[in-house]
mmCIF file of C-alpha atoms in Angstrom:
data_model
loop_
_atom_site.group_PDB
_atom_site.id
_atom_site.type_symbol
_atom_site.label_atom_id
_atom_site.label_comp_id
_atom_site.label_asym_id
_atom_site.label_seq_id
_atom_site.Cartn_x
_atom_site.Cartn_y
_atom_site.Cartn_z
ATOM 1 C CA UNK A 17 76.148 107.170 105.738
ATOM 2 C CA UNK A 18 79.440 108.110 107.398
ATOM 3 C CA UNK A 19 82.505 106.256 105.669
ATOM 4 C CA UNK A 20 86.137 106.308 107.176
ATOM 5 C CA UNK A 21 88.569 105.860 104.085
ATOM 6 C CA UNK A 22 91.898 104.243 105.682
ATOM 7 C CA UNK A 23 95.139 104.770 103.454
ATOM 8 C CA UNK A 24 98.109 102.501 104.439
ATOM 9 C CA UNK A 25 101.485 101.674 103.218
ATOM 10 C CA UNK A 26 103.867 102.553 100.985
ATOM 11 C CA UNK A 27 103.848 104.546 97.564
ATOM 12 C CA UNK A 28 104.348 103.080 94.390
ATOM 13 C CA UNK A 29 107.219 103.739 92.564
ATOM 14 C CA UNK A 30 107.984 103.675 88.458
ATOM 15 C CA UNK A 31 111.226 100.904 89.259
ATOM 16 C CA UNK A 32 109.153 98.513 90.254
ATOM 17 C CA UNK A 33 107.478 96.289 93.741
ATOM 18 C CA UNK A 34 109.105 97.520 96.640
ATOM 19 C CA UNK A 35 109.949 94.207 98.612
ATOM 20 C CA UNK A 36 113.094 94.237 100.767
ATOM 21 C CA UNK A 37 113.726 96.873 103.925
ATOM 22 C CA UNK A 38 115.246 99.969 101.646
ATOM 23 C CA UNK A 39 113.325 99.700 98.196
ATOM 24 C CA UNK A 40 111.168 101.508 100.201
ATOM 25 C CA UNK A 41 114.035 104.428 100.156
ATOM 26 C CA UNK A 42 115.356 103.806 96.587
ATOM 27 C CA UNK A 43 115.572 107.208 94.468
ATOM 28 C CA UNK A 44 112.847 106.670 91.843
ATOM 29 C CA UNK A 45 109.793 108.877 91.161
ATOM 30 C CA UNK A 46 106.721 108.099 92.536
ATOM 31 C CA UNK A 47 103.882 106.755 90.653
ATOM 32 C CA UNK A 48 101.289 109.592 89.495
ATOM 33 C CA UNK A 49 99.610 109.406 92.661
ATOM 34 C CA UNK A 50 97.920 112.846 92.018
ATOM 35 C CA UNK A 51 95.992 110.185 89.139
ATOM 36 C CA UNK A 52 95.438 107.868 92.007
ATOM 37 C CA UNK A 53 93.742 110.842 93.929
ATOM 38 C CA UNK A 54 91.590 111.996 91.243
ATOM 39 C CA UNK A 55 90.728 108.108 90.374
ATOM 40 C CA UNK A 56 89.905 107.766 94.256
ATOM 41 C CA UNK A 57 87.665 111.030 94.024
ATOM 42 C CA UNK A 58 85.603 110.293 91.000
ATOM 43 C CA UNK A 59 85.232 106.778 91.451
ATOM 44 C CA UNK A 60 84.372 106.597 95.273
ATOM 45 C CA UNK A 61 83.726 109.705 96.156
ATOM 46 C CA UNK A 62 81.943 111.183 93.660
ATOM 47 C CA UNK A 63 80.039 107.905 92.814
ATOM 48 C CA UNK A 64 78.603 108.394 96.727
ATOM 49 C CA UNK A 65 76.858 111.727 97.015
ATOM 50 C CA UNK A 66 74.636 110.138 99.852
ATOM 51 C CA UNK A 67 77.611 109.103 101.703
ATOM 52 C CA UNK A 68 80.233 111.868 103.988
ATOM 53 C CA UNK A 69 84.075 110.849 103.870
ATOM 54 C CA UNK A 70 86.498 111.442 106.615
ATOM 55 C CA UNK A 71 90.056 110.471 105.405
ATOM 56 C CA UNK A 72 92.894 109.344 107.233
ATOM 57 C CA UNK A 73 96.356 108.382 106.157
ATOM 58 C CA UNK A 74 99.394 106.399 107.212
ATOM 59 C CA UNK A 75 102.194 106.039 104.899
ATOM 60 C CA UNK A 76 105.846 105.859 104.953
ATOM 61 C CA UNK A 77 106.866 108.815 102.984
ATOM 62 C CA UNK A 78 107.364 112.017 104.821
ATOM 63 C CA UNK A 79 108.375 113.868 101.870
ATOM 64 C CA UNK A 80 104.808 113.435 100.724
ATOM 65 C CA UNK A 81 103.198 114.999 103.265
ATOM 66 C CA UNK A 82 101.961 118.393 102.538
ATOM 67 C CA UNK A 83 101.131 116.829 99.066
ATOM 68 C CA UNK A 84 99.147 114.193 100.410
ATOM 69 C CA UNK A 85 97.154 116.499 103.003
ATOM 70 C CA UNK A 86 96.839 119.354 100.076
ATOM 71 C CA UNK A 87 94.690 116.327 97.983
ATOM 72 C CA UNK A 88 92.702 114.443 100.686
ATOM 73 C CA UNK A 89 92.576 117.169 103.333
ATOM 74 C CA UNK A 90 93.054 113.780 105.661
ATOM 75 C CA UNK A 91 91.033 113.989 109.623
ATOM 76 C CA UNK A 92 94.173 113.065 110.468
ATOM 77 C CA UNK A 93 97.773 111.738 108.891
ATOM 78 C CA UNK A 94 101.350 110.401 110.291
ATOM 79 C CA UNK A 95 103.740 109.761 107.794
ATOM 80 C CA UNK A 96 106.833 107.873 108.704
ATOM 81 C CA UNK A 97 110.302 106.712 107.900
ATOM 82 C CA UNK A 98 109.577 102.815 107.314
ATOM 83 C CA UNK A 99 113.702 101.976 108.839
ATOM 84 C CA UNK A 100 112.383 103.303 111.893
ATOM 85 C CA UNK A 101 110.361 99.803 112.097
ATOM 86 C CA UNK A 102 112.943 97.740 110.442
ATOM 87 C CA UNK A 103 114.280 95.511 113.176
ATOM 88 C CA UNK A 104 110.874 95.071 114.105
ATOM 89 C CA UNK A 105 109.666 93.740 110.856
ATOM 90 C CA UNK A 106 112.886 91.901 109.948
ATOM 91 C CA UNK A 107 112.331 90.394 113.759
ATOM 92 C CA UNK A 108 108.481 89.357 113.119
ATOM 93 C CA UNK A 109 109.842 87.925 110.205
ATOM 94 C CA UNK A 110 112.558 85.822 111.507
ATOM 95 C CA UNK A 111 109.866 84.507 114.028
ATOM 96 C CA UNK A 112 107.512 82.866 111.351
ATOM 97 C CA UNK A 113 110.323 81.361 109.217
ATOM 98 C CA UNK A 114 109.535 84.081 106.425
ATOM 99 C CA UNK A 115 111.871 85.017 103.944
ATOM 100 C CA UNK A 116 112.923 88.536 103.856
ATOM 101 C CA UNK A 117 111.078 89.400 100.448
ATOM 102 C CA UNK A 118 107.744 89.503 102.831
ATOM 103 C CA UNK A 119 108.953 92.607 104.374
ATOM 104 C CA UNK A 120 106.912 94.526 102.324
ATOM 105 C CA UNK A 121 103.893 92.260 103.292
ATOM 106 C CA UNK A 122 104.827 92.914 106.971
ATOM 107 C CA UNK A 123 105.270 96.651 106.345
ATOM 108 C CA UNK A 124 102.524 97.202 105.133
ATOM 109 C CA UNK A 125 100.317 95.206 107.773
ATOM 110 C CA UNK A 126 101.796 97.300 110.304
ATOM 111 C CA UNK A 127 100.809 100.459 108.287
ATOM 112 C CA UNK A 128 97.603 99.132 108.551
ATOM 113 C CA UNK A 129 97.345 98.841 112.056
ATOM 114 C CA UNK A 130 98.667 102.281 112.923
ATOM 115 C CA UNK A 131 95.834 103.956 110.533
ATOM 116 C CA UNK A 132 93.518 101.594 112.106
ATOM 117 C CA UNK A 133 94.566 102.996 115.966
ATOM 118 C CA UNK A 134 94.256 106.425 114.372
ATOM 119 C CA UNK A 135 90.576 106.104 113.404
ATOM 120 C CA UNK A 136 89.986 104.416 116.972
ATOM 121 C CA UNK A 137 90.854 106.736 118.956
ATOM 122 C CA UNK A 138 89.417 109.477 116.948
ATOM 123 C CA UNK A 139 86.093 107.623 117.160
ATOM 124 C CA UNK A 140 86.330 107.127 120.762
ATOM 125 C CA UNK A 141 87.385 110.972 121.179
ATOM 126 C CA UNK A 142 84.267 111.676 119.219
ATOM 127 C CA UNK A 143 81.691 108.754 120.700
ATOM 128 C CA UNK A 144 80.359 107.907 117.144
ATOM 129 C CA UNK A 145 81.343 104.894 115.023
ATOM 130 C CA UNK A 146 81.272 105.178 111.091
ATOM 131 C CA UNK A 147 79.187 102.817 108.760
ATOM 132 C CA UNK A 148 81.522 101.940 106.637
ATOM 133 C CA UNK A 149 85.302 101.224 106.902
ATOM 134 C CA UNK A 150 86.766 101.404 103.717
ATOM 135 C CA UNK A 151 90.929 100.574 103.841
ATOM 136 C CA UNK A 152 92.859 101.590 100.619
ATOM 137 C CA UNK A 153 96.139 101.812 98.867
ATOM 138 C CA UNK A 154 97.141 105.497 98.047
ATOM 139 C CA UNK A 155 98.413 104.110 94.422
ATOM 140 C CA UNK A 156 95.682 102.599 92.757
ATOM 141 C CA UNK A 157 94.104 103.986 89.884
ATOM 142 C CA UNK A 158 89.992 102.494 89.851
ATOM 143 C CA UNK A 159 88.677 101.900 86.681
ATOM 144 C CA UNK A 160 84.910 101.568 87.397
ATOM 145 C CA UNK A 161 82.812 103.252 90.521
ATOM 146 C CA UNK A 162 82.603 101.535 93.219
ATOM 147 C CA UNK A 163 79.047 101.464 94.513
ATOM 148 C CA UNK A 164 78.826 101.427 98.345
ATOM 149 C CA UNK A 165 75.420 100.277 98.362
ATOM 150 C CA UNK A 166 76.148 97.255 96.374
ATOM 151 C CA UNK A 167 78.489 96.279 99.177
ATOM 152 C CA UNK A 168 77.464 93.350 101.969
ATOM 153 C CA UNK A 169 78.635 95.084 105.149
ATOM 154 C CA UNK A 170 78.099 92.021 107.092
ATOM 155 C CA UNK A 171 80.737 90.727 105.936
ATOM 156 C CA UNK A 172 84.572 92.262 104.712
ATOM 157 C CA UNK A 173 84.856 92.411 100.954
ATOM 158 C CA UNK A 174 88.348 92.007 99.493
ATOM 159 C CA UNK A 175 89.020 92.737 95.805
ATOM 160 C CA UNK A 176 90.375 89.435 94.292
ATOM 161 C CA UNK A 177 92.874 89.289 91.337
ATOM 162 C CA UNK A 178 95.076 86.387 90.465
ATOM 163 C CA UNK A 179 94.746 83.369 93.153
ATOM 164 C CA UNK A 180 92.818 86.027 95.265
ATOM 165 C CA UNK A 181 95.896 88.069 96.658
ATOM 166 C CA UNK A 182 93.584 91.181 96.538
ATOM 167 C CA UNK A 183 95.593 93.759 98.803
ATOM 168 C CA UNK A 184 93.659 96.846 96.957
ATOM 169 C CA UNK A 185 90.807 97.585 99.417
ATOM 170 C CA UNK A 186 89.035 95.840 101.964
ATOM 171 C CA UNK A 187 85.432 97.285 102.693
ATOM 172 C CA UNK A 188 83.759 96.482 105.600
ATOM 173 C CA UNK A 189 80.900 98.113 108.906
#
């Protein structure tokens, strides 16, 4: 089976949740997202031999770049300064009566999106579709494999953790 990994959003730092328009910014080391890569490998990729993986990557660190297409070798990546959305966000969030602590929420649904377009069109450029949509955060660190064939892919599986805010990955046809 064909799977399209989807990364999205923001990188982890060590100070802590990133939640109004510049934490995103704030000088703080990064998480050890080169253990977030090899987690990813072993546990999805590696756990899948009958499965091929096309990566593709939005995020909104440009520094991270070159690192982050050196580990995934990505189909395709755009990495972005988040403040060049930030009216946009801080508009969207004006318009639903939400506070401005659900900017990261809003940033990171937008990430979404843009990775989302990026697979589209690649998939129309291509005329194929992939079996399985897989969206994921480029900081997690997986503790177990996940097993794609275990998966219902007539429906969109969530991970759930406390009051089932699962943001981790969504996996889906």
């Amino acid at each position: 089976m064909k799977v399209a990994v989807l990364f999205r959003g923001g990188m982890s730092k060590k100070i802590g949740r990133l939640m109004m328009p510049e934490d995103i910014n704030i000088e703080s080391d990064y998480i050890n997202y080169k253990c977030a890569y090899n987690s990813f490998k072993k546990h999805i990729i590696d756990a899948n031999p009958s499965h091929s993986f096309d990566i593709f990557i939005h995020t909104w660190h440009p520094d991270l770049e070159n690192d982050l297409k050196d580990l995934y070798k990505p189909i395709e990546i755009k990495t972005e300064n988040n403040s060049k959305y930030k009216s946009r966000i801080l508009y969207s969030l004006v318009n639903s009566n939400s506070h401005i602590s659900c900017f990261s929420i809003v940033s990171q649904a937008l990430s979404q999106k843009l990775v989302c377009k990026m697979v589209e069109k690649h998939c129309i450029k291509n005329n194929f579709e992939y079996d399985i949509i897989i969206i994921y955060r480029l900081d997690l660190l997986l503790i177990k494999d996940m097993i794609l064939e275990n998966y219902d892919l007539n429906s969109i599986t969530c991970n759930n953790w406390a009051h089932c805010w699962g943001d981790f990955h969504f996996v889906m046809n």
